[in-house]
Amino acid sequence: DAGVTQSPTHLIKTRGQHVTLRCSPISGHKSVSWYQQVLGQGPQFIFQYYEKEERGRGNFPDRFSARQFPNYSSELNVNALLLGDSALYLCASSFGGAGSGNEQFFGPGTRLTVL
Amino acid sequence: AQRVTQPEKLLSVFKGAPVELKCNYSYSGSPELFWYVQYSRQRLQLLLRHISRESIKGFTADLNKGETSFHLKKPFAQEEDSAMYYCALKANFNKFYFGSGTKLNVKP
């Protein structure tokens, strides 16, 4: 198993555009979480999905949305991009919900640059 | 409000010296705390969690609810411990809060 995979690796967009980031969890994992990591800071929680339902949401505007598919892969969508959305976007998967006893495994991230 | 504070951005120690990476949290509920590590060019990975009360790679961390701290300790640092360390809090509704991280540099 290659672990959690994310695509694309890098992405450059301009302000006002829309972006879709993709994540494939480890085989057998049913939960996916998304994080935003701005340079010099720790990851900031955006969403958690388990069994295709949103189970947690961080303090992000409605421009951020996500979904989980029947195969447990996930997409993160960001509309009306702002310069401040430039960051590394991390995906993490776990077997169950992201609770105690369910270790999160992180992907390599997608580096988004907004010009 | 929930918050995780790691006061040191950079911590440099010599090989064999003790190391302590500080983490303080703010949370009104019953906290679940974790330490994550990111080695150079590798992915973020779980190092240890307080509920397991385990020692991983010689590291331990004790949850002190009175001081709202979860400091990471190792008695004898090794060069391979050089990495970025993040303290994280799991709050209700499956939200995770990460600190800003401490870069540990172990010098030979």
mmCIF file of C-alpha atoms in Angstrom:
data_model
loop_
_atom_site.group_PDB
_atom_site.id
_atom_site.type_symbol
_atom_site.label_atom_id
_atom_site.label_comp_id
_atom_site.label_asym_id
_atom_site.label_seq_id
_atom_site.Cartn_x
_atom_site.Cartn_y
_atom_site.Cartn_z
ATOM 1 C CA ASP A 1 0.000 0.000 0.000
ATOM 2 C CA ALA A 2 1.408 3.408 -0.985
ATOM 3 C CA GLY A 3 -0.231 5.022 1.979
ATOM 4 C CA VAL A 4 -2.401 8.082 1.658
ATOM 5 C CA THR A 5 -2.038 9.650 -1.760
ATOM 6 C CA GLN A 6 -2.901 13.185 -2.792
ATOM 7 C CA SER A 7 -3.121 14.888 -6.145
ATOM 8 C CA PRO A 8 -1.922 17.091 -7.560
ATOM 9 C CA THR A 9 1.425 17.601 -5.856
ATOM 10 C CA HIS A 10 1.625 21.268 -6.739
ATOM 11 C CA LEU A 11 -0.908 23.705 -8.086
ATOM 12 C CA ILE A 12 -0.816 27.360 -9.095
ATOM 13 C CA LYS A 13 -4.051 29.324 -9.383
ATOM 14 C CA THR A 14 -5.034 32.973 -9.598
ATOM 15 C CA ARG A 15 -7.329 34.869 -7.289
ATOM 16 C CA GLY A 16 -11.001 34.183 -7.825
ATOM 17 C CA GLN A 17 -10.471 30.767 -9.371
ATOM 18 C CA HIS A 18 -11.717 27.471 -8.045
ATOM 19 C CA VAL A 19 -9.589 24.457 -7.075
ATOM 20 C CA THR A 20 -10.237 20.779 -6.393
ATOM 21 C CA LEU A 21 -7.799 18.690 -4.391
ATOM 22 C CA ARG A 22 -8.016 14.925 -4.204
ATOM 23 C CA CYS A 23 -7.140 12.342 -1.606
ATOM 24 C CA SER A 24 -7.115 8.554 -1.615
ATOM 25 C CA PRO A 25 -7.024 6.950 1.818
ATOM 26 C CA ILE A 26 -5.206 3.823 2.851
ATOM 27 C CA SER A 27 -7.094 0.743 1.761
ATOM 28 C CA GLY A 28 -9.662 -0.152 4.413
ATOM 29 C CA HIS A 29 -9.726 3.293 5.977
ATOM 30 C CA LYS A 30 -13.133 4.913 6.081
ATOM 31 C CA SER A 31 -12.307 8.333 7.472
ATOM 32 C CA VAL A 32 -10.605 11.261 5.764
ATOM 33 C CA SER A 33 -9.632 14.566 7.327
ATOM 34 C CA TRP A 34 -8.374 17.716 5.614
ATOM 35 C CA TYR A 35 -5.931 20.238 7.034
ATOM 36 C CA GLN A 36 -4.463 23.523 5.853
ATOM 37 C CA GLN A 37 -0.862 24.242 6.782
ATOM 38 C CA VAL A 38 0.389 27.747 6.200
ATOM 39 C CA LEU A 39 4.156 28.202 6.141
ATOM 40 C CA GLY A 40 5.565 28.354 9.656
ATOM 41 C CA GLN A 41 2.404 27.126 11.336
ATOM 42 C CA GLY A 42 0.921 23.823 12.364
ATOM 43 C CA PRO A 43 -1.845 22.085 10.427
ATOM 44 C CA GLN A 44 -5.259 23.674 10.831
ATOM 45 C CA PHE A 45 -8.276 21.369 10.790
ATOM 46 C CA ILE A 46 -10.753 21.939 7.945
ATOM 47 C CA PHE A 47 -13.026 18.886 7.705
ATOM 48 C CA GLN A 48 -13.436 15.301 8.755
ATOM 49 C CA TYR A 49 -15.524 12.789 6.809
ATOM 50 C CA TYR A 50 -16.464 9.325 7.944
ATOM 51 C CA GLU A 51 -18.611 6.928 5.955
ATOM 52 C CA LYS A 52 -19.306 9.691 3.436
ATOM 53 C CA GLU A 53 -20.745 12.058 6.034
ATOM 54 C CA GLU A 54 -19.213 15.202 7.463
ATOM 55 C CA ARG A 55 -18.355 14.542 11.094
ATOM 56 C CA GLY A 56 -16.273 17.607 11.920
ATOM 57 C CA ARG A 57 -15.725 21.106 10.577
ATOM 58 C CA GLY A 58 -13.117 23.688 11.440
ATOM 59 C CA ASN A 59 -13.379 27.468 11.337
ATOM 60 C CA PHE A 60 -13.185 27.954 7.593
ATOM 61 C CA PRO A 61 -15.505 29.987 5.364
ATOM 62 C CA ASP A 62 -18.152 28.402 3.189
ATOM 63 C CA ARG A 63 -15.821 28.759 0.211
ATOM 64 C CA PHE A 64 -14.314 25.535 1.495
ATOM 65 C CA SER A 65 -16.294 22.367 0.910
ATOM 66 C CA ALA A 66 -15.547 18.675 0.684
ATOM 67 C CA ARG A 67 -17.096 15.350 -0.010
ATOM 68 C CA GLN A 68 -16.304 11.684 0.352
ATOM 69 C CA PHE A 69 -17.101 9.113 -2.289
ATOM 70 C CA PRO A 70 -18.345 5.515 -1.918
ATOM 71 C CA ASN A 71 -14.757 4.264 -2.296
ATOM 72 C CA TYR A 72 -13.817 6.574 0.624
ATOM 73 C CA SER A 73 -11.668 8.870 -1.480
ATOM 74 C CA SER A 74 -12.290 12.548 -0.933
ATOM 75 C CA GLU A 75 -12.207 15.917 -2.635
ATOM 76 C CA LEU A 76 -11.602 19.317 -1.103
ATOM 77 C CA ASN A 77 -13.005 22.235 -3.073
ATOM 78 C CA VAL A 78 -12.134 25.870 -2.578
ATOM 79 C CA ASN A 79 -14.039 28.577 -4.427
ATOM 80 C CA ALA A 80 -13.144 32.224 -5.055
ATOM 81 C CA LEU A 81 -9.517 31.719 -4.133
ATOM 82 C CA LEU A 82 -7.744 34.362 -2.088
ATOM 83 C CA LEU A 83 -4.029 34.971 -1.735
ATOM 84 C CA GLY A 84 -4.326 33.771 1.856
ATOM 85 C CA ASP A 85 -5.426 30.332 0.679
ATOM 86 C CA SER A 86 -1.857 29.634 -0.413
ATOM 87 C CA ALA A 87 -0.769 26.738 1.769
ATOM 88 C CA LEU A 88 0.021 23.052 1.976
ATOM 89 C CA TYR A 89 -3.193 21.048 2.117
ATOM 90 C CA LEU A 90 -2.875 17.786 3.985
ATOM 91 C CA CYS A 91 -5.146 14.810 3.916
ATOM 92 C CA ALA A 92 -5.171 12.181 6.651
ATOM 93 C CA SER A 93 -6.982 8.877 6.773
ATOM 94 C CA SER A 94 -7.931 6.617 9.646
ATOM 95 C CA PHE A 95 -9.812 3.370 9.995
ATOM 96 C CA GLY A 96 -12.663 4.762 12.039
ATOM 97 C CA GLY A 97 -13.505 8.267 13.089
ATOM 98 C CA ALA A 98 -10.513 10.384 14.059
ATOM 99 C CA GLY A 99 -10.902 9.519 17.685
ATOM 100 C CA SER A 100 -8.854 7.773 20.289
ATOM 101 C CA GLY A 101 -7.513 4.473 19.089
ATOM 102 C CA ASN A 102 -7.750 5.518 15.465
ATOM 103 C CA GLU A 103 -4.391 6.749 14.297
ATOM 104 C CA GLN A 104 -4.384 9.280 11.489
ATOM 105 C CA PHE A 105 -2.009 8.630 8.592
ATOM 106 C CA PHE A 106 -1.043 11.716 6.619
ATOM 107 C CA GLY A 107 -0.480 12.152 2.929
ATOM 108 C CA PRO A 108 2.348 14.171 1.394
ATOM 109 C CA GLY A 109 0.144 17.184 0.820
ATOM 110 C CA THR A 110 -0.773 19.415 -2.110
ATOM 111 C CA ARG A 111 1.062 22.719 -2.321
ATOM 112 C CA LEU A 112 -1.379 25.400 -3.515
ATOM 113 C CA THR A 113 -0.079 28.784 -4.611
ATOM 114 C CA VAL A 114 -2.559 31.556 -5.325
ATOM 115 C CA LEU A 115 -1.239 34.481 -7.375
ATOM 116 C CA ALA B 1 -11.497 28.507 23.126
ATOM 117 C CA GLN B 2 -9.367 25.514 22.261
ATOM 118 C CA ARG B 3 -5.717 26.276 21.767
ATOM 119 C CA VAL B 4 -2.377 24.489 21.677
ATOM 120 C CA THR B 5 0.758 26.478 22.405
ATOM 121 C CA GLN B 6 4.311 25.407 21.680
ATOM 122 C CA PRO B 7 6.421 28.292 22.950
ATOM 123 C CA GLU B 8 9.689 27.270 21.315
ATOM 124 C CA LYS B 9 10.078 27.469 17.555
ATOM 125 C CA LEU B 10 13.566 26.008 17.709
ATOM 126 C CA LEU B 11 15.302 23.878 20.289
ATOM 127 C CA SER B 12 18.961 22.950 19.895
ATOM 128 C CA VAL B 13 20.657 20.380 22.122
ATOM 129 C CA PHE B 14 23.782 18.279 21.950
ATOM 130 C CA LYS B 15 23.656 14.547 21.399
ATOM 131 C CA GLY B 16 23.186 12.751 24.706
ATOM 132 C CA ALA B 17 21.625 15.740 26.434
ATOM 133 C CA PRO B 18 18.078 15.614 27.815
ATOM 134 C CA VAL B 19 15.387 17.259 25.762
ATOM 135 C CA GLU B 20 11.982 18.640 26.668
ATOM 136 C CA LEU B 21 9.592 20.066 24.114
ATOM 137 C CA LYS B 22 6.901 22.127 25.764
ATOM 138 C CA CYS B 23 3.210 21.992 24.964
ATOM 139 C CA ASN B 24 0.403 23.787 26.768
ATOM 140 C CA TYR B 25 -3.248 23.541 25.885
ATOM 141 C CA SER B 26 -6.508 25.286 26.585
ATOM 142 C CA TYR B 27 -9.658 23.159 26.533
ATOM 143 C CA SER B 28 -12.704 23.053 28.768
ATOM 144 C CA GLY B 29 -13.493 19.380 28.205
ATOM 145 C CA SER B 30 -11.566 16.175 28.773
ATOM 146 C CA PRO B 31 -8.532 16.453 26.492
ATOM 147 C CA GLU B 32 -6.972 13.874 24.220
ATOM 148 C CA LEU B 33 -3.431 14.895 23.394
ATOM 149 C CA PHE B 34 -0.944 13.706 20.825
ATOM 150 C CA TRP B 35 2.571 14.354 19.632
ATOM 151 C CA TYR B 36 3.260 14.208 15.898
ATOM 152 C CA VAL B 37 6.689 14.263 14.274
ATOM 153 C CA GLN B 38 7.852 15.173 10.804
ATOM 154 C CA TYR B 39 11.339 14.088 9.793
ATOM 155 C CA SER B 40 13.051 15.807 6.885
ATOM 156 C CA ARG B 41 11.308 15.016 3.583
ATOM 157 C CA GLN B 42 8.871 12.666 5.283
ATOM 158 C CA ARG B 43 5.205 12.815 6.106
ATOM 159 C CA LEU B 44 3.720 13.932 9.348
ATOM 160 C CA GLN B 45 3.305 10.886 11.587
ATOM 161 C CA LEU B 46 1.995 10.077 15.014
ATOM 162 C CA LEU B 47 4.694 9.760 17.675
ATOM 163 C CA LEU B 48 2.611 9.078 20.756
ATOM 164 C CA ARG B 49 -0.714 9.775 22.433
ATOM 165 C CA HIS B 50 -1.374 10.344 26.099
ATOM 166 C CA ILE B 51 -4.002 7.632 26.481
ATOM 167 C CA SER B 52 -1.493 4.959 25.537
ATOM 168 C CA ARG B 53 0.992 6.045 28.190
ATOM 169 C CA GLU B 54 3.715 4.524 26.050
ATOM 170 C CA SER B 55 7.329 5.324 25.294
ATOM 171 C CA ILE B 56 8.163 5.616 21.611
ATOM 172 C CA LYS B 57 11.781 5.959 20.446
ATOM 173 C CA GLY B 58 12.641 6.843 24.038
ATOM 174 C CA PHE B 59 10.156 9.722 24.153
ATOM 175 C CA THR B 60 7.502 10.044 26.831
ATOM 176 C CA ALA B 61 4.853 12.625 27.544
ATOM 177 C CA ASP B 62 2.693 13.007 30.613
ATOM 178 C CA LEU B 63 -0.584 14.839 30.646
ATOM 179 C CA ASN B 64 -0.681 17.335 33.516
ATOM 180 C CA LYS B 65 -4.254 18.574 33.773
ATOM 181 C CA GLY B 66 -3.418 20.974 36.595
ATOM 182 C CA GLU B 67 -0.837 22.774 34.501
ATOM 183 C CA THR B 68 -2.648 22.011 31.222
ATOM 184 C CA SER B 69 0.593 20.724 29.789
ATOM 185 C CA PHE B 70 1.735 17.756 27.729
ATOM 186 C CA HIS B 71 5.481 18.159 27.472
ATOM 187 C CA LEU B 72 7.529 15.698 25.402
ATOM 188 C CA LYS B 73 10.687 14.399 27.031
ATOM 189 C CA LYS B 74 13.647 12.225 26.206
ATOM 190 C CA PRO B 75 16.551 11.668 28.586
ATOM 191 C CA PHE B 76 19.279 11.295 25.953
ATOM 192 C CA ALA B 77 18.757 12.958 22.584
ATOM 193 C CA GLN B 78 20.058 11.312 19.418
ATOM 194 C CA GLU B 79 20.935 12.975 16.119
ATOM 195 C CA GLU B 80 18.138 11.045 14.394
ATOM 196 C CA ASP B 81 15.643 12.801 16.686
ATOM 197 C CA SER B 82 16.178 16.013 14.716
ATOM 198 C CA ALA B 83 12.774 16.832 13.256
ATOM 199 C CA MET B 84 9.725 19.046 13.525
ATOM 200 C CA TYR B 85 7.462 18.170 16.436
ATOM 201 C CA TYR B 86 3.805 19.136 16.730
ATOM 202 C CA CYS B 87 1.571 18.848 19.742
ATOM 203 C CA ALA B 88 -2.110 18.266 18.954
ATOM 204 C CA LEU B 89 -5.374 18.294 20.871
ATOM 205 C CA LYS B 90 -8.474 16.390 19.878
ATOM 206 C CA ALA B 91 -11.560 18.303 20.906
ATOM 207 C CA ASN B 92 -15.243 17.475 20.523
ATOM 208 C CA PHE B 93 -16.827 16.841 17.144
ATOM 209 C CA ASN B 94 -13.582 15.217 15.993
ATOM 210 C CA LYS B 95 -11.731 18.502 15.638
ATOM 211 C CA PHE B 96 -7.980 18.470 15.922
ATOM 212 C CA TYR B 97 -5.962 21.505 17.002
ATOM 213 C CA PHE B 98 -2.230 21.571 16.294
ATOM 214 C CA GLY B 99 0.425 23.762 17.822
ATOM 215 C CA SER B 100 2.758 25.754 15.612
ATOM 216 C CA GLY B 101 5.534 23.216 16.049
ATOM 217 C CA THR B 102 9.016 23.051 17.525
ATOM 218 C CA LYS B 103 12.032 22.258 15.406
ATOM 219 C CA LEU B 104 14.410 20.057 17.342
ATOM 220 C CA ASN B 105 18.032 20.169 16.259
ATOM 221 C CA VAL B 106 20.333 17.620 17.878
ATOM 222 C CA LYS B 107 23.957 18.546 17.358
ATOM 223 C CA PRO B 108 26.741 15.941 17.264
#
